[in-house]
mmCIF file of C-alpha atoms in Angstrom:
data_model
loop_
_atom_site.group_PDB
_atom_site.id
_atom_site.type_symbol
_atom_site.label_atom_id
_atom_site.label_comp_id
_atom_site.label_asym_id
_atom_site.label_seq_id
_atom_site.Cartn_x
_atom_site.Cartn_y
_atom_site.Cartn_z
ATOM 1 C CA MET A 5 -10.533 -56.016 -93.708
ATOM 2 C CA GLU A 6 -11.968 -56.574 -90.291
ATOM 3 C CA ARG A 7 -13.503 -53.473 -88.792
ATOM 4 C CA GLN A 8 -11.878 -52.284 -85.471
ATOM 5 C CA PRO A 9 -14.070 -51.181 -82.525
ATOM 6 C CA ALA A 10 -14.151 -47.484 -81.840
ATOM 7 C CA PRO A 11 -11.718 -46.371 -79.117
ATOM 8 C CA THR A 12 -13.312 -45.824 -75.710
ATOM 9 C CA ARG A 13 -13.075 -42.457 -73.984
ATOM 10 C CA PRO A 14 -11.048 -42.274 -70.829
ATOM 11 C CA PRO A 15 -13.105 -42.066 -67.666
ATOM 12 C CA ARG A 16 -13.803 -38.473 -66.407
ATOM 13 C CA ARG A 17 -14.994 -39.432 -62.890
ATOM 14 C CA ARG A 18 -11.732 -38.271 -61.206
ATOM 15 C CA ALA A 19 -11.936 -34.839 -62.810
ATOM 16 C CA ARG A 20 -15.531 -34.436 -61.958
ATOM 17 C CA THR A 21 -14.819 -35.520 -58.288
ATOM 18 C CA GLY A 22 -12.050 -32.912 -58.068
ATOM 19 C CA LEU A 23 -14.303 -30.217 -59.434
ATOM 20 C CA VAL A 24 -17.041 -31.045 -56.901
ATOM 21 C CA SER A 25 -14.553 -30.936 -53.982
ATOM 22 C CA SER A 26 -13.337 -27.523 -55.102
ATOM 23 C CA ILE A 27 -16.877 -26.214 -55.244
ATOM 24 C CA VAL A 28 -17.562 -27.571 -51.789
ATOM 25 C CA MET A 29 -14.465 -25.872 -50.346
ATOM 26 C CA VAL A 30 -15.370 -22.521 -51.941
ATOM 27 C CA LEU A 31 -18.873 -22.737 -50.509
ATOM 28 C CA LEU A 32 -17.524 -23.706 -47.085
ATOM 29 C CA VAL A 33 -15.100 -20.791 -47.011
ATOM 30 C CA GLY A 34 -17.946 -18.472 -48.018
ATOM 31 C CA VAL A 35 -20.138 -19.711 -45.209
ATOM 32 C CA LEU A 36 -17.420 -19.414 -42.641
ATOM 33 C CA SER A 37 -16.571 -15.919 -43.885
ATOM 34 C CA GLY A 38 -20.210 -14.890 -43.580
ATOM 35 C CA CYS A 39 -20.201 -16.050 -39.942
ATOM 36 C CA GLY A 40 -17.202 -13.893 -39.165
ATOM 37 C CA VAL A 41 -14.903 -16.881 -38.655
ATOM 38 C CA ARG A 42 -11.466 -16.946 -40.123
ATOM 39 C CA LEU A 43 -9.548 -20.194 -40.190
ATOM 40 C CA GLU A 44 -6.280 -18.317 -39.563
ATOM 41 C CA THR A 45 -7.615 -16.375 -36.495
ATOM 42 C CA PRO A 46 -5.328 -16.993 -33.417
ATOM 43 C CA PRO A 47 -6.917 -18.153 -30.163
ATOM 44 C CA PRO A 48 -8.251 -15.313 -27.950
ATOM 45 C CA THR A 49 -6.065 -13.903 -25.211
ATOM 46 C CA GLU A 50 -6.766 -11.775 -22.185
ATOM 47 C CA PRO A 51 -6.306 -8.095 -22.779
ATOM 48 C CA VAL A 52 -3.250 -6.613 -20.972
ATOM 49 C CA PRO A 53 -4.421 -4.407 -18.108
ATOM 50 C CA ASP A 54 -3.279 -0.839 -18.006
ATOM 51 C CA ALA A 55 -1.870 0.810 -14.838
ATOM 52 C CA LEU A 56 -5.325 1.856 -13.567
ATOM 53 C CA GLU A 57 -6.781 -1.623 -14.081
ATOM 54 C CA GLN A 58 -3.820 -3.179 -12.286
ATOM 55 C CA VAL A 59 -4.330 -0.823 -9.272
ATOM 56 C CA ARG A 60 -8.072 -1.657 -9.253
ATOM 57 C CA ARG A 61 -7.502 -5.475 -9.532
ATOM 58 C CA THR A 62 -4.848 -5.331 -6.682
ATOM 59 C CA ALA A 63 -7.351 -3.561 -4.415
ATOM 60 C CA VAL A 64 -10.085 -6.039 -5.297
ATOM 61 C CA ALA A 65 -7.742 -9.011 -4.655
ATOM 62 C CA ASP A 66 -6.761 -7.509 -1.290
ATOM 63 C CA ALA A 67 -10.372 -7.054 -0.301
ATOM 64 C CA LEU A 68 -11.408 -10.524 -1.296
ATOM 65 C CA GLY A 69 -8.378 -11.996 0.413
ATOM 66 C CA VAL A 70 -9.305 -10.263 3.659
ATOM 67 C CA ALA A 71 -12.853 -11.439 3.357
ATOM 68 C CA GLU A 72 -11.783 -15.038 2.934
ATOM 69 C CA LEU A 73 -9.400 -14.956 5.929
ATOM 70 C CA ALA A 74 -11.996 -13.209 8.107
ATOM 71 C CA THR A 75 -14.629 -15.806 7.220
ATOM 72 C CA THR A 76 -12.190 -18.700 7.845
ATOM 73 C CA ALA A 77 -10.978 -17.188 11.169
ATOM 74 C CA GLN A 78 -14.488 -17.180 12.619
ATOM 75 C CA ARG A 79 -14.210 -20.991 12.864
ATOM 76 C CA ALA A 80 -11.052 -20.733 15.100
ATOM 77 C CA ASP A 81 -11.359 -22.406 18.528
ATOM 78 C CA GLY A 82 -12.022 -20.385 21.655
ATOM 79 C CA LEU A 83 -12.983 -17.095 20.172
ATOM 80 C CA ALA A 84 -15.103 -14.684 22.231
ATOM 81 C CA GLU A 85 -18.352 -13.510 20.703
ATOM 82 C CA PRO A 86 -17.160 -9.933 20.222
ATOM 83 C CA VAL A 87 -14.230 -11.165 18.189
ATOM 84 C CA ILE A 88 -16.453 -13.412 16.028
ATOM 85 C CA ALA A 89 -18.880 -10.533 15.443
ATOM 86 C CA GLU A 90 -15.938 -8.260 14.470
ATOM 87 C CA LEU A 91 -14.580 -10.842 12.051
ATOM 88 C CA ALA A 92 -18.038 -11.117 10.448
ATOM 89 C CA ARG A 93 -18.175 -7.332 10.099
ATOM 90 C CA VAL A 94 -14.707 -7.207 8.563
ATOM 91 C CA ALA A 95 -15.690 -9.855 5.982
ATOM 92 C CA ALA A 96 -18.924 -8.043 5.061
ATOM 93 C CA ASP A 97 -17.028 -4.752 4.646
ATOM 94 C CA ALA A 98 -14.389 -6.387 2.540
ATOM 95 C CA HIS A 99 -17.047 -7.755 0.167
ATOM 96 C CA ALA A 100 -18.592 -4.296 -0.015
ATOM 97 C CA HIS A 101 -15.143 -2.870 -0.877
ATOM 98 C CA ALA A 102 -14.607 -5.402 -3.615
ATOM 99 C CA ASP A 103 -18.042 -4.612 -5.076
ATOM 100 C CA ALA A 104 -17.528 -0.890 -5.007
ATOM 101 C CA LEU A 105 -14.211 -1.290 -6.779
ATOM 102 C CA GLY A 106 -15.893 -3.225 -9.567
ATOM 103 C CA GLY A 107 -15.331 -6.768 -8.476
ATOM 104 C CA GLU A 108 -13.162 -9.426 -10.171
ATOM 105 C CA TYR A 109 -12.424 -8.842 -13.787
ATOM 106 C CA ASP A 110 -14.044 -11.332 -16.158
ATOM 107 C CA SER A 111 -13.502 -11.021 -19.885
ATOM 108 C CA GLY A 112 -15.751 -13.953 -20.602
ATOM 109 C CA LEU A 113 -12.912 -15.831 -22.232
ATOM 110 C CA GLY A 114 -12.384 -18.124 -19.325
ATOM 111 C CA LEU A 115 -8.682 -17.276 -19.120
ATOM 112 C CA VAL A 116 -6.642 -16.090 -16.115
ATOM 113 C CA ASP A 117 -3.995 -13.398 -16.093
ATOM 114 C CA PRO A 118 -0.904 -15.273 -14.955
ATOM 115 C CA ASP A 119 0.681 -12.075 -13.587
ATOM 116 C CA LEU A 120 -2.152 -11.187 -11.192
ATOM 117 C CA ASP A 121 -2.192 -12.527 -7.671
ATOM 118 C CA LEU A 122 -5.813 -13.395 -6.921
ATOM 119 C CA PRO A 123 -7.033 -14.649 -3.588
ATOM 120 C CA PRO A 124 -7.268 -18.483 -3.274
ATOM 121 C CA SER A 125 -10.513 -20.286 -3.554
ATOM 122 C CA PRO A 126 -12.359 -20.953 -0.323
ATOM 123 C CA SER A 127 -11.324 -24.554 -0.266
ATOM 124 C CA ALA A 128 -7.654 -23.610 -0.603
ATOM 125 C CA VAL A 129 -7.650 -21.115 2.274
ATOM 126 C CA PRO A 130 -5.796 -22.576 5.281
ATOM 127 C CA ALA A 131 -6.991 -22.236 8.847
ATOM 128 C CA ALA A 132 -6.613 -18.647 9.999
ATOM 129 C CA ASP A 133 -6.915 -16.803 13.252
ATOM 130 C CA PRO A 134 -7.500 -13.136 14.225
ATOM 131 C CA ALA A 135 -3.814 -12.326 14.072
ATOM 132 C CA ASP A 136 -3.716 -13.434 10.387
ATOM 133 C CA VAL A 137 -6.659 -11.137 9.648
ATOM 134 C CA VAL A 138 -5.007 -8.230 11.415
ATOM 135 C CA SER A 139 -1.861 -8.760 9.355
ATOM 136 C CA ALA A 140 -3.794 -8.993 6.091
ATOM 137 C CA LEU A 141 -5.785 -5.875 6.896
ATOM 138 C CA SER A 142 -2.648 -3.938 7.780
ATOM 139 C CA ASP A 143 -0.870 -5.033 4.545
ATOM 140 C CA ALA A 144 -3.912 -4.137 2.435
ATOM 141 C CA ALA A 145 -4.311 -0.789 4.153
ATOM 142 C CA GLY A 146 -0.704 0.054 3.385
ATOM 143 C CA ARG A 147 -1.071 -0.852 -0.281
ATOM 144 C CA SER A 148 -4.344 1.147 -0.438
ATOM 145 C CA ARG A 149 -2.752 4.228 0.958
ATOM 146 C CA THR A 150 0.146 4.039 -1.510
ATOM 147 C CA ALA A 151 -2.165 3.338 -4.455
ATOM 148 C CA ALA A 152 -4.478 6.166 -3.517
ATOM 149 C CA SER A 153 -1.456 8.489 -3.268
ATOM 150 C CA THR A 154 -0.060 7.621 -6.626
ATOM 151 C CA THR A 155 -2.749 6.453 -9.049
ATOM 152 C CA SER A 156 -3.563 8.843 -11.842
ATOM 153 C CA SER A 157 -7.406 8.674 -11.443
ATOM 154 C CA GLY A 158 -8.688 11.035 -8.792
ATOM 155 C CA ASP A 159 -12.006 9.175 -8.437
ATOM 156 C CA LEU A 160 -10.306 5.793 -8.006
ATOM 157 C CA ALA A 161 -7.794 7.341 -5.565
ATOM 158 C CA ARG A 162 -10.633 8.746 -3.422
ATOM 159 C CA LEU A 163 -12.363 5.287 -3.226
ATOM 160 C CA ILE A 164 -9.173 3.410 -2.512
ATOM 161 C CA ALA A 165 -8.164 5.898 0.132
ATOM 162 C CA SER A 166 -11.521 5.391 1.892
ATOM 163 C CA VAL A 167 -11.126 1.565 1.641
ATOM 164 C CA GLY A 168 -7.628 1.862 3.106
ATOM 165 C CA ALA A 169 -8.857 3.990 5.979
ATOM 166 C CA ALA A 170 -11.556 1.374 6.752
ATOM 167 C CA GLN A 171 -9.010 -1.438 6.555
ATOM 168 C CA SER A 172 -6.707 0.428 8.934
ATOM 169 C CA VAL A 173 -9.488 1.009 11.499
ATOM 170 C CA SER A 174 -10.564 -2.603 11.276
ATOM 171 C CA ALA A 175 -7.030 -3.881 11.855
ATOM 172 C CA ALA A 176 -6.691 -1.768 15.010
ATOM 173 C CA ARG A 177 -10.195 -2.746 16.282
ATOM 174 C CA LEU A 178 -9.618 -6.449 15.725
ATOM 175 C CA ALA A 179 -6.247 -6.331 17.302
ATOM 176 C CA THR A 180 -7.658 -4.806 20.520
ATOM 177 C CA LEU A 181 -10.584 -7.249 20.734
ATOM 178 C CA ALA A 182 -8.422 -10.312 20.032
ATOM 179 C CA ASP A 183 -5.544 -9.079 22.173
ATOM 180 C CA VAL A 184 -2.907 -9.399 19.425
ATOM 181 C CA PRO A 185 -0.230 -6.851 18.386
ATOM 182 C CA ALA A 186 -1.703 -3.915 16.585
ATOM 183 C CA PRO A 187 -0.175 -2.381 13.446
ATOM 184 C CA PRO A 188 1.645 0.942 13.888
ATOM 185 C CA ALA A 189 -0.533 4.056 13.802
ATOM 186 C CA VAL A 190 -0.575 6.321 10.821
ATOM 187 C CA VAL A 191 0.784 9.767 11.988
ATOM 188 C CA PRO A 192 0.419 12.494 9.320
ATOM 189 C CA GLN A 193 3.277 14.893 9.116
ATOM 190 C CA MET A 194 2.553 18.382 7.830
ATOM 191 C CA PRO A 195 5.123 19.911 5.419
ATOM 192 C CA VAL A 196 7.310 22.658 6.979
ATOM 193 C CA PRO A 197 5.859 26.043 5.946
ATOM 194 C CA GLY A 198 8.327 27.867 3.695
ATOM 195 C CA ALA A 199 10.232 24.682 2.810
ATOM 196 C CA ALA A 200 7.434 22.686 1.146
ATOM 197 C CA SER A 201 7.859 24.352 -2.258
ATOM 198 C CA GLU A 202 11.582 23.440 -2.312
ATOM 199 C CA GLU A 203 10.840 19.734 -1.769
ATOM 200 C CA PRO A 204 10.674 17.901 -5.082
ATOM 201 C CA ALA A 205 7.467 15.868 -5.532
ATOM 202 C CA PRO A 206 8.069 12.163 -6.121
ATOM 203 C CA THR A 207 7.446 11.004 -9.636
ATOM 204 C CA ALA A 208 6.024 7.700 -10.856
ATOM 205 C CA SER A 209 5.887 6.154 -14.251
ATOM 206 C CA PRO A 210 2.277 5.963 -15.637
ATOM 207 C CA THR A 211 2.747 2.234 -15.975
ATOM 208 C CA ASP A 212 3.863 1.649 -12.387
ATOM 209 C CA VAL A 213 1.568 -0.031 -9.892
ATOM 210 C CA ALA A 214 2.168 1.048 -6.297
ATOM 211 C CA THR A 215 1.934 -1.971 -4.056
ATOM 212 C CA THR A 216 4.321 -1.165 -1.211
ATOM 213 C CA SER A 217 3.332 0.332 2.079
ATOM 214 C CA PRO A 218 4.160 4.002 2.670
ATOM 215 C CA GLY A 219 6.658 5.050 5.350
ATOM 216 C CA GLY A 220 9.535 7.382 5.841
ATOM 217 C CA GLU A 221 8.675 9.808 2.994
ATOM 218 C CA VAL A 222 9.357 13.555 3.325
ATOM 219 C CA PRO A 223 6.066 15.383 3.739
ATOM 220 C CA VAL A 224 5.034 16.980 0.468
ATOM 221 C CA LEU A 225 2.477 19.725 -0.055
ATOM 222 C CA PRO A 226 -0.350 18.325 -2.225
ATOM 223 C CA SER A 227 -0.294 19.813 -5.655
ATOM 224 C CA GLY A 228 -3.601 21.176 -6.895
ATOM 225 C CA LEU A 229 -4.819 22.802 -3.706
ATOM 226 C CA THR A 230 -6.564 26.091 -4.576
ATOM 227 C CA ALA A 231 -6.703 29.244 -2.433
ATOM 228 C CA SER A 232 -10.265 28.252 -1.627
ATOM 229 C CA ASP A 233 -9.077 24.823 -0.488
ATOM 230 C CA PHE A 234 -6.514 26.341 1.844
ATOM 231 C CA ARG A 235 -9.108 28.703 3.418
ATOM 232 C CA ALA A 236 -11.600 25.879 3.797
ATOM 233 C CA LEU A 237 -9.025 23.668 5.556
ATOM 234 C CA VAL A 238 -7.903 26.464 7.879
ATOM 235 C CA LEU A 239 -11.498 27.167 8.773
ATOM 236 C CA ALA A 240 -12.389 23.467 9.303
ATOM 237 C CA GLU A 241 -9.369 22.705 11.473
ATOM 238 C CA ASP A 242 -9.657 25.978 13.548
ATOM 239 C CA GLY A 243 -13.350 25.320 13.964
ATOM 240 C CA ALA A 244 -12.547 21.918 15.319
ATOM 241 C CA ARG A 245 -10.029 23.416 17.735
ATOM 242 C CA TYR A 246 -12.516 25.957 19.041
ATOM 243 C CA ALA A 247 -15.328 23.384 19.540
ATOM 244 C CA LEU A 248 -13.069 21.064 21.508
ATOM 245 C CA GLU A 249 -11.544 23.824 23.656
ATOM 246 C CA VAL A 250 -14.988 25.123 24.633
ATOM 247 C CA ARG A 251 -16.148 21.678 25.486
ATOM 248 C CA ALA A 252 -12.980 20.884 27.467
ATOM 249 C CA ALA A 253 -13.634 23.985 29.599
ATOM 250 C CA ARG A 254 -16.967 22.479 30.597
ATOM 251 C CA THR A 255 -15.574 19.111 31.773
ATOM 252 C CA SER A 256 -12.720 17.821 33.900
ATOM 253 C CA GLY A 257 -10.429 14.919 34.486
ATOM 254 C CA ASP A 258 -9.312 12.551 31.727
ATOM 255 C CA GLU A 259 -12.107 13.689 29.379
ATOM 256 C CA ARG A 260 -10.835 17.268 29.628
ATOM 257 C CA ALA A 261 -7.254 16.182 28.879
ATOM 258 C CA ARG A 262 -8.352 14.173 25.853
ATOM 259 C CA LEU A 263 -10.357 17.055 24.419
ATOM 260 C CA LEU A 264 -7.590 19.585 24.991
ATOM 261 C CA ALA A 265 -4.954 17.312 23.409
ATOM 262 C CA LEU A 266 -7.127 16.879 20.356
ATOM 263 C CA SER A 267 -7.913 20.617 20.128
ATOM 264 C CA ARG A 268 -4.161 21.332 20.087
ATOM 265 C CA VAL A 269 -3.658 18.971 17.186
ATOM 266 C CA HIS A 270 -6.328 20.781 15.150
ATOM 267 C CA GLY A 271 -5.089 24.211 16.220
ATOM 268 C CA ASP A 272 -1.548 23.430 15.098
ATOM 269 C CA ARG A 273 -2.879 22.010 11.817
ATOM 270 C CA ALA A 274 -4.980 25.071 11.188
ATOM 271 C CA GLN A 275 -1.901 27.258 11.623
ATOM 272 C CA ALA A 276 0.136 25.070 9.355
ATOM 273 C CA TRP A 277 -2.466 25.167 6.575
ATOM 274 C CA ALA A 278 -2.669 28.991 6.948
ATOM 275 C CA GLU A 279 1.069 29.314 6.551
ATOM 276 C CA LEU A 280 1.242 26.849 3.692
ATOM 277 C CA GLY A 281 -1.533 28.712 1.941
ATOM 278 C CA SER A 282 0.124 32.108 2.634
ATOM 279 C CA VAL A 283 -3.019 33.450 4.402
ATOM 280 C CA ALA A 284 -1.730 33.466 7.989
ATOM 281 C CA GLY A 285 -2.048 36.993 9.495
ATOM 282 C CA THR A 286 -3.515 38.390 6.321
ATOM 283 C CA ALA A 287 -6.961 39.732 5.404
ATOM 284 C CA GLN A 288 -7.640 36.380 3.724
ATOM 285 C CA ASP A 289 -7.128 34.367 7.024
ATOM 286 C CA PRO A 290 -10.529 32.816 7.617
ATOM 287 C CA ARG A 291 -10.083 32.056 11.268
ATOM 288 C CA ARG A 292 -12.675 33.542 13.581
ATOM 289 C CA VAL A 293 -12.854 34.468 17.232
ATOM 290 C CA ALA A 294 -15.742 32.169 17.810
ATOM 291 C CA TYR A 295 -17.842 29.582 15.929
ATOM 292 C CA VAL A 296 -21.397 28.219 16.237
ATOM 293 C CA LEU A 297 -21.374 24.969 18.078
ATOM 294 C CA PRO A 298 -23.973 22.156 17.879
ATOM 295 C CA ARG A 299 -26.233 22.021 20.948
ATOM 296 C CA ASP A 300 -27.629 19.183 22.984
ATOM 297 C CA VAL A 301 -24.796 16.731 22.143
ATOM 298 C CA ASP A 302 -22.376 15.095 24.516
ATOM 299 C CA ASP A 303 -18.596 15.352 24.167
ATOM 300 C CA ALA A 304 -18.202 12.181 22.089
ATOM 301 C CA ALA A 305 -20.951 13.229 19.703
ATOM 302 C CA LEU A 306 -19.316 16.634 19.248
ATOM 303 C CA VAL A 307 -15.975 15.021 18.395
ATOM 304 C CA ARG A 308 -17.678 12.652 15.965
ATOM 305 C CA THR A 309 -19.368 15.529 14.233
ATOM 306 C CA VAL A 310 -16.111 17.452 13.824
ATOM 307 C CA GLN A 311 -14.204 14.440 12.619
ATOM 308 C CA THR A 312 -16.883 13.308 10.178
ATOM 309 C CA GLY A 313 -16.663 16.710 8.467
ATOM 310 C CA LEU A 314 -12.887 16.608 8.324
ATOM 311 C CA ALA A 315 -12.890 13.024 6.932
ATOM 312 C CA THR A 316 -15.193 14.192 4.148
ATOM 313 C CA ASP A 317 -12.991 17.205 3.431
ATOM 314 C CA TYR A 318 -9.805 15.197 3.148
ATOM 315 C CA ALA A 319 -11.388 12.439 1.082
ATOM 316 C CA THR A 320 -12.602 15.094 -1.371
ATOM 317 C CA LEU A 321 -9.074 16.496 -1.638
ATOM 318 C CA VAL A 322 -7.685 13.043 -2.412
ATOM 319 C CA GLY A 323 -9.778 13.130 -5.555
ATOM 320 C CA THR A 324 -8.723 16.620 -6.647
ATOM 321 C CA THR A 325 -4.992 16.743 -5.858
ATOM 322 C CA ALA A 326 -2.190 15.511 -8.078
ATOM 323 C CA PRO A 327 -0.831 11.965 -8.119
ATOM 324 C CA SER A 328 2.342 11.323 -6.060
ATOM 325 C CA THR A 329 1.657 14.449 -3.923
ATOM 326 C CA ARG A 330 -1.568 13.479 -2.165
ATOM 327 C CA ALA A 331 -0.053 11.168 0.591
ATOM 328 C CA LEU A 332 -0.656 13.821 3.244
ATOM 329 C CA VAL A 333 -4.420 14.080 2.604
ATOM 330 C CA VAL A 334 -4.748 10.310 2.378
ATOM 331 C CA GLU A 335 -3.159 9.992 5.844
ATOM 332 C CA LEU A 336 -5.290 12.733 7.254
ATOM 333 C CA LEU A 337 -8.308 10.812 6.120
ATOM 334 C CA VAL A 338 -7.013 7.708 7.842
ATOM 335 C CA GLU A 339 -6.353 9.658 11.026
ATOM 336 C CA ALA A 340 -9.855 11.118 11.076
ATOM 337 C CA ALA A 341 -11.327 7.599 10.637
ATOM 338 C CA HIS A 342 -9.306 6.343 13.607
ATOM 339 C CA THR A 343 -10.360 9.355 15.753
ATOM 340 C CA LEU A 344 -14.001 8.610 14.949
ATOM 341 C CA ASP A 345 -13.482 5.040 16.131
ATOM 342 C CA ALA A 346 -11.734 6.174 19.283
ATOM 343 C CA TRP A 347 -14.702 8.392 20.190
ATOM 344 C CA GLY A 348 -17.350 5.701 19.755
ATOM 345 C CA ALA A 349 -18.444 6.034 16.168
ATOM 346 C CA ALA A 350 -19.760 2.905 14.481
ATOM 347 C CA PRO A 351 -17.180 1.539 12.015
ATOM 348 C CA ALA A 352 -17.751 3.163 8.575
ATOM 349 C CA THR A 353 -17.414 0.920 5.587
ATOM 350 C CA PHE A 354 -16.387 3.884 3.500
ATOM 351 C CA PRO A 355 -14.931 6.687 5.723
ATOM 352 C CA GLY A 356 -15.245 10.151 4.199
ATOM 353 C CA LEU A 357 -17.669 9.040 1.473
ATOM 354 C CA PRO A 358 -21.119 10.191 2.507
ATOM 355 C CA GLU A 359 -22.678 9.067 -0.839
ATOM 356 C CA GLN A 360 -21.628 5.446 -0.054
ATOM 357 C CA ALA A 361 -23.159 5.627 3.370
ATOM 358 C CA ALA A 362 -26.379 7.048 1.932
ATOM 359 C CA GLY A 363 -26.489 4.219 -0.616
#
């Protein structure tokens, strides 16, 4: 019988190849896991900004938008040198505002929040003129006042209130120099003594972002003022009244009329604070018969000294009073900044914030 050849074994190359592939995949997954990479990880997204971050970003965007317009407007035809110089100052102040507010947010992801209105790039900014800058400053100042009045952070409110005061002053200055319509003045209205406590304070959702300009609100007594705050305000305003009255008695003509008009404003305000703080006519009323006055200063310098102190006082109270009730102290800061400008003070980048000026 013829011998048959032994049967051959089936090839195992396929199985061996499959085993090698499995080992490679296991090793690859192990390496990727060790590097912190997960194949199923979704692409990164920008974090959702909270209410405070939205307020901050809006203020930064406003400042950078003003800077861009002011820089572009300097190239407009036929501008006088004082207007060009003022536009350059406005642009520099706006950049300082943006820096103090923390600058543009950058997560490092290279993504852009689609809900945030950022200023256009320089190449996209159309031709502008001083009237455009005045309008942008006025709009930004209104949003700053509202944000400062309502945001939950006292420190951020104080900074934004100062920025808004500077923007308001710049709008008025540029409008005068360029002979274009000026925005309406901010006129603080004191609450009516005895009725302020009956007036409900406006409320705001913690997720709301205030972006509309103030106007037409019923005056509300700031919540959070202490008895010491009331006495300090009465003393500061009455001291201003006295200093201006004494100086007015030593001059004449239009200067005398200006000093007397300003002294009456501060006298009325001192009385209102005394009544609102329930110290008028009591042993706790801090008003004095006379105050020590600075010597060897002219009328304008005296007014500037008085207003600088008031601006600092009101900026401080912006940071310590409650959200949605601080509109009055915000507006009093703005008014003090305008009075400083009217009496010859150099424009302050951060009115009421001496630490910024010192830095």
